[in-house]
PDB file of C-alpha atoms (C1' of nucleotides) in Angstrom:
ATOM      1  CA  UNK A  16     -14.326 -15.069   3.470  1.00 82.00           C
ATOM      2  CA  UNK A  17     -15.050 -15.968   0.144  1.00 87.00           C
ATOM      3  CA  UNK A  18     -14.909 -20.028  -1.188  1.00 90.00           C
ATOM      4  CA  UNK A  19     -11.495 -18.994  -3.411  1.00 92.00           C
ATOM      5  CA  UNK A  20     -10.090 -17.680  -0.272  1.00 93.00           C
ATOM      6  CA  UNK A  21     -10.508 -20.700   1.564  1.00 92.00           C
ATOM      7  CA  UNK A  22      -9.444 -22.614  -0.864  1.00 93.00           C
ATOM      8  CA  UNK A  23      -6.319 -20.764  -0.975  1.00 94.00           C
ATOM      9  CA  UNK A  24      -5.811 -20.969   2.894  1.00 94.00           C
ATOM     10  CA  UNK A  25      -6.459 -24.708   3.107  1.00 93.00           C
ATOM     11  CA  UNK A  26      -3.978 -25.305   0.557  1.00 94.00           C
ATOM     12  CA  UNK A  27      -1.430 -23.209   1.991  1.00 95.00           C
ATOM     13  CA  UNK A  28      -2.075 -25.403   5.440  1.00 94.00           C
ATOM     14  CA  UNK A  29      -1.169 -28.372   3.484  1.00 94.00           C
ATOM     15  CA  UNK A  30       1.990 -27.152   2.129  1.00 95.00           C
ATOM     16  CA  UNK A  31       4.018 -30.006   4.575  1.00 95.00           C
ATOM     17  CA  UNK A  32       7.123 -29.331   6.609  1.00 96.00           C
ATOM     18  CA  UNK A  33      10.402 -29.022   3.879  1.00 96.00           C
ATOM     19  CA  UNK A  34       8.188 -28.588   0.706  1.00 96.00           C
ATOM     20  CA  UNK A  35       7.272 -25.329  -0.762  1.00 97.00           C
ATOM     21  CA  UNK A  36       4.498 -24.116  -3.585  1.00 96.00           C
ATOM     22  CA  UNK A  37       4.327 -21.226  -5.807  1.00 96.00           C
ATOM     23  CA  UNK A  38       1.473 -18.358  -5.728  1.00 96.00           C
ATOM     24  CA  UNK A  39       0.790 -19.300  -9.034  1.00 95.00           C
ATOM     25  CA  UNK A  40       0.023 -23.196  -8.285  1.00 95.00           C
ATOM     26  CA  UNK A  41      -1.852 -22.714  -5.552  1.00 95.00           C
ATOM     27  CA  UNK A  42      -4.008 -20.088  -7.442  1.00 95.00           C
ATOM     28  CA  UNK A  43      -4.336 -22.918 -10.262  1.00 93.00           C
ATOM     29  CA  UNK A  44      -5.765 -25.094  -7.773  1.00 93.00           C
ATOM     30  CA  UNK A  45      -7.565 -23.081  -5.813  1.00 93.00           C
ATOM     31  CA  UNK A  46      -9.410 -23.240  -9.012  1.00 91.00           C
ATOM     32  CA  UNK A  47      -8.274 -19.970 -11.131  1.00 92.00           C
ATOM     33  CA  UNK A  48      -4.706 -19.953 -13.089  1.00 91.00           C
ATOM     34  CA  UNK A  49      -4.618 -16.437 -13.186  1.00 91.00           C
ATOM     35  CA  UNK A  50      -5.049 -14.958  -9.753  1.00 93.00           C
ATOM     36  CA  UNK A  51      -1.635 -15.571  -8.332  1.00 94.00           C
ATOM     37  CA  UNK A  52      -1.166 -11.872  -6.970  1.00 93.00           C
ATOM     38  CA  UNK A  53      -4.674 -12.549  -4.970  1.00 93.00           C
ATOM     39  CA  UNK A  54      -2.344 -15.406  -3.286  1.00 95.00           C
ATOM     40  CA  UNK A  55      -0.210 -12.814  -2.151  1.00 93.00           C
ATOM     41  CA  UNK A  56      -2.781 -10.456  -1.173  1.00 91.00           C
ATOM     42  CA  UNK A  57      -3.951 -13.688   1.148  1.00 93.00           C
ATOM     43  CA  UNK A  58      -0.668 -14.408   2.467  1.00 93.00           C
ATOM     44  CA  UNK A  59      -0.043 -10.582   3.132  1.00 89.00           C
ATOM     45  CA  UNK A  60      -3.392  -9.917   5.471  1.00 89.00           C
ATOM     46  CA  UNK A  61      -3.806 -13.269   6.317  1.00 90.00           C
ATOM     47  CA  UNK A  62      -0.882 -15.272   7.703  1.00 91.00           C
ATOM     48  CA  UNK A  63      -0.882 -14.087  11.184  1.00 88.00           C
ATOM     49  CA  UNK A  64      -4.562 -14.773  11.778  1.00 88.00           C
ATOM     50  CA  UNK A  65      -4.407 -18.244  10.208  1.00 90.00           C
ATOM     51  CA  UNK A  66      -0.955 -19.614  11.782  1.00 91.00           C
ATOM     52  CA  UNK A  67      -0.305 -19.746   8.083  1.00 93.00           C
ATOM     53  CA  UNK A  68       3.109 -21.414   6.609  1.00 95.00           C
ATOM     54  CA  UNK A  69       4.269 -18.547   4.894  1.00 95.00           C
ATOM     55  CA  UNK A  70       7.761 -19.031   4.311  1.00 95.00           C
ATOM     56  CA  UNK A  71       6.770 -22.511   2.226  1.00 96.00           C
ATOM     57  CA  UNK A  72       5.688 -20.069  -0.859  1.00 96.00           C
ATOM     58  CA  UNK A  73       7.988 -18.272  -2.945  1.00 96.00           C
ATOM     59  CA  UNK A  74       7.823 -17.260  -6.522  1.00 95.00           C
ATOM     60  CA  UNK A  75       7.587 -19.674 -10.115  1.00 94.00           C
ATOM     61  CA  UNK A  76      10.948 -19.140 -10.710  1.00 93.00           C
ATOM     62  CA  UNK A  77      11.886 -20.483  -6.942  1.00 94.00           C
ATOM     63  CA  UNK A  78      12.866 -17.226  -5.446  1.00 93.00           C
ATOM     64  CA  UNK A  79      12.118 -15.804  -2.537  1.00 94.00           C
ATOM     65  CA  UNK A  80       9.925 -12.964  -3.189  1.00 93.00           C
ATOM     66  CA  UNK A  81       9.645 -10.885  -0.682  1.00 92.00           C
ATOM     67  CA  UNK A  82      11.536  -7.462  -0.850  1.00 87.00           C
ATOM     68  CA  UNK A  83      13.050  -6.490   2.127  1.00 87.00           C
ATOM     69  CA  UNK A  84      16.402  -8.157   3.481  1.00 88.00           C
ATOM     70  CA  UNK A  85      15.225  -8.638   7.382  1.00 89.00           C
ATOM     71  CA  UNK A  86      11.970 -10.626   5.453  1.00 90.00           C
ATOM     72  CA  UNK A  87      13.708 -12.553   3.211  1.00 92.00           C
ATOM     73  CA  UNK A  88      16.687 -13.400   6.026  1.00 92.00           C
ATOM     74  CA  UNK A  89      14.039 -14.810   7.862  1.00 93.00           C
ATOM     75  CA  UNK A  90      12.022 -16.569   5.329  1.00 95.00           C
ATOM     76  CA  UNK A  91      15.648 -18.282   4.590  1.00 95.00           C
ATOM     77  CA  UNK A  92      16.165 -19.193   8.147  1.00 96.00           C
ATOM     78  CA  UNK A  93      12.056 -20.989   8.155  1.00 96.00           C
ATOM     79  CA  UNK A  94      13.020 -22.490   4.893  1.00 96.00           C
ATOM     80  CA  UNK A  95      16.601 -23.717   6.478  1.00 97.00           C
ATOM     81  CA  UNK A  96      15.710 -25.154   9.561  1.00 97.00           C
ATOM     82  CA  UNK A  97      13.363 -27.293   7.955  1.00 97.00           C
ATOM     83  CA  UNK A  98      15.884 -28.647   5.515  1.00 97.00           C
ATOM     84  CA  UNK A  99      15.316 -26.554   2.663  1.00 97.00           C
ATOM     85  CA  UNK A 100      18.468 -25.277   0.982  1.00 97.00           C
ATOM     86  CA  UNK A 101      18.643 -21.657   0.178  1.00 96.00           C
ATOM     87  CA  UNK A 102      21.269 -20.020  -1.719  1.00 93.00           C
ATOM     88  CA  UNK A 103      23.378 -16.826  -1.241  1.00 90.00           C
ATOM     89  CA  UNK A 104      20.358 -14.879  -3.678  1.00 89.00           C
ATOM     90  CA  UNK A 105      17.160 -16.806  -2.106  1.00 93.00           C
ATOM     91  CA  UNK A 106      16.644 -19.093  -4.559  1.00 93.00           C
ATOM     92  CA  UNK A 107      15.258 -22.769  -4.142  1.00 95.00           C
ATOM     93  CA  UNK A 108      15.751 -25.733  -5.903  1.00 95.00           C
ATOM     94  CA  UNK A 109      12.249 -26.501  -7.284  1.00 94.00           C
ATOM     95  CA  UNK A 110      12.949 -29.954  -8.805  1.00 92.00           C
ATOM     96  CA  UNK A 111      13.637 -31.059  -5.415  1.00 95.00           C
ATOM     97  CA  UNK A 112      11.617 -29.587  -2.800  1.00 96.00           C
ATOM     98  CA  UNK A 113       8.247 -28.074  -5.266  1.00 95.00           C
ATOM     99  CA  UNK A 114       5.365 -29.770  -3.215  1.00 95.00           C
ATOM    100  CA  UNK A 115       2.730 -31.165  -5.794  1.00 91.00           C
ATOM    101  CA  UNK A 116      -0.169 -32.109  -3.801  1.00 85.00           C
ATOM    102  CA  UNK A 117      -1.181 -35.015  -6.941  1.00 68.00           C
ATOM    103  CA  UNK A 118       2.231 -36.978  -5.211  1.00 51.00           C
ATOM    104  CA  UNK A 119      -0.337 -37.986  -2.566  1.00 47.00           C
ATOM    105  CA  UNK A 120      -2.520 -39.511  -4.248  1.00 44.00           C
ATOM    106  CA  UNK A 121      -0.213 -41.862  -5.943  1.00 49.00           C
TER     107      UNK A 121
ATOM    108  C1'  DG B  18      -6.025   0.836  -6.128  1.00 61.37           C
ATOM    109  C1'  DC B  19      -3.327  -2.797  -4.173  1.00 61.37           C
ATOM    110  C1'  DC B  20       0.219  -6.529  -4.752  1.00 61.37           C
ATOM    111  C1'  DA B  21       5.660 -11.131  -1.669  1.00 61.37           C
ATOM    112  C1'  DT B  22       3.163 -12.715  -9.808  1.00 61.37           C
ATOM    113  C1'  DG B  23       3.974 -14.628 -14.217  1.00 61.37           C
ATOM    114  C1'  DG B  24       4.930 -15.015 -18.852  1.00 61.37           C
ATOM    115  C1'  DC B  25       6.600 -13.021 -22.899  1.00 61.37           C
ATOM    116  C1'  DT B  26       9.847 -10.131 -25.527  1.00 61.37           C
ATOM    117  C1'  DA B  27      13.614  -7.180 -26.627  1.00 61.37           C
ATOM    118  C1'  DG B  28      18.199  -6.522 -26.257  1.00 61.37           C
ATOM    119  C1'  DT B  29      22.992  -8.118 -25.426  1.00 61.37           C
ATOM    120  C1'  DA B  30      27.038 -11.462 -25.985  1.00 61.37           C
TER     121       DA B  30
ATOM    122  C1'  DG C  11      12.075  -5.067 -18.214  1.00 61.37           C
ATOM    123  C1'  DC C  12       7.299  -4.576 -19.218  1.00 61.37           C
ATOM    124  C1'  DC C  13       2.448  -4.859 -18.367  1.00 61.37           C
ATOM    125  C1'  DA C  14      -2.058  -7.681 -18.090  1.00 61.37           C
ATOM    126  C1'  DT C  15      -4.164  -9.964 -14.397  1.00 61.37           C
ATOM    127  C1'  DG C  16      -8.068 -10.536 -10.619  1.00 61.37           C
ATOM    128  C1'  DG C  17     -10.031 -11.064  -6.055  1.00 61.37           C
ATOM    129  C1'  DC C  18     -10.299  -8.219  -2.471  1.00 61.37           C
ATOM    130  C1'  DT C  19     -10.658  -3.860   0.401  1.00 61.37           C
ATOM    131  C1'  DA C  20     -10.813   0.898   1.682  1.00 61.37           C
ATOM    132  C1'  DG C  21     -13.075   4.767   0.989  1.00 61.37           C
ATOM    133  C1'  DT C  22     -17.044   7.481  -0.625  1.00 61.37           C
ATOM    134  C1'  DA C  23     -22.335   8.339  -1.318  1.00 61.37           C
TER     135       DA C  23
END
DNA sequence: GCCATGGCTAGTA
DNA sequence: GCCATGGCTAGTA
């Protein structure tokens, strides 16, 4: 497990209840702009083992990205029942529920 | 070589 | 729609 890939997990464990994050902002602060597909490598291998929040990510635009219908009915469903509005094409309101761990720290 | 991205551009209306 | 990106892994030697 390499320090970036921790990073990356830790954050994703933060992502709280009714918020999501994009692969590319949690690659920016897992310290490298640029490595947002290595976020979904992470999220791909690594979600089972690490009880990891998946459903909380979804794409800079606010999509869901995930390809298959059965996947993306169920990331809806996550997203849903924790109050998280998803419309008819998977798409999330960002200005409203785009987690931005700095809001923390006030 | 993979990948559930992202950002820019061309092409349409 | 295109394609550069980058950390990781599988597969070979």
């Amino acid at each position: 497990m390499t320090p970036f890939t921790e990073r990356v997990i830790a954050i994703i464990q933060g992502i709280p209840e009714g918020a999501v994050m994009t692969y590319g902002q949690i690659a920016a602060l897992a310290g490298n702009h640029r490595a947002a597909r290595q976020v979904v490598r992470i999220l791909h291998s690594s979600s089972r083992a690490y009880a990891l929040p998946w459903h909380r990510v979804v794409n800079a635009r606010g999509e869901i990205a995930l390809r298959e219908d059965a996947a993306r009915n169920e990331q809806a469903s996550y997203l849903e029942a924790e109050g998280v509005a998803v419309d008819g094409r998977g798409r999330i309101d960002l200005e409203k529920y785009l987690f931005t761990p700095d809001d923390s720290f006030g």
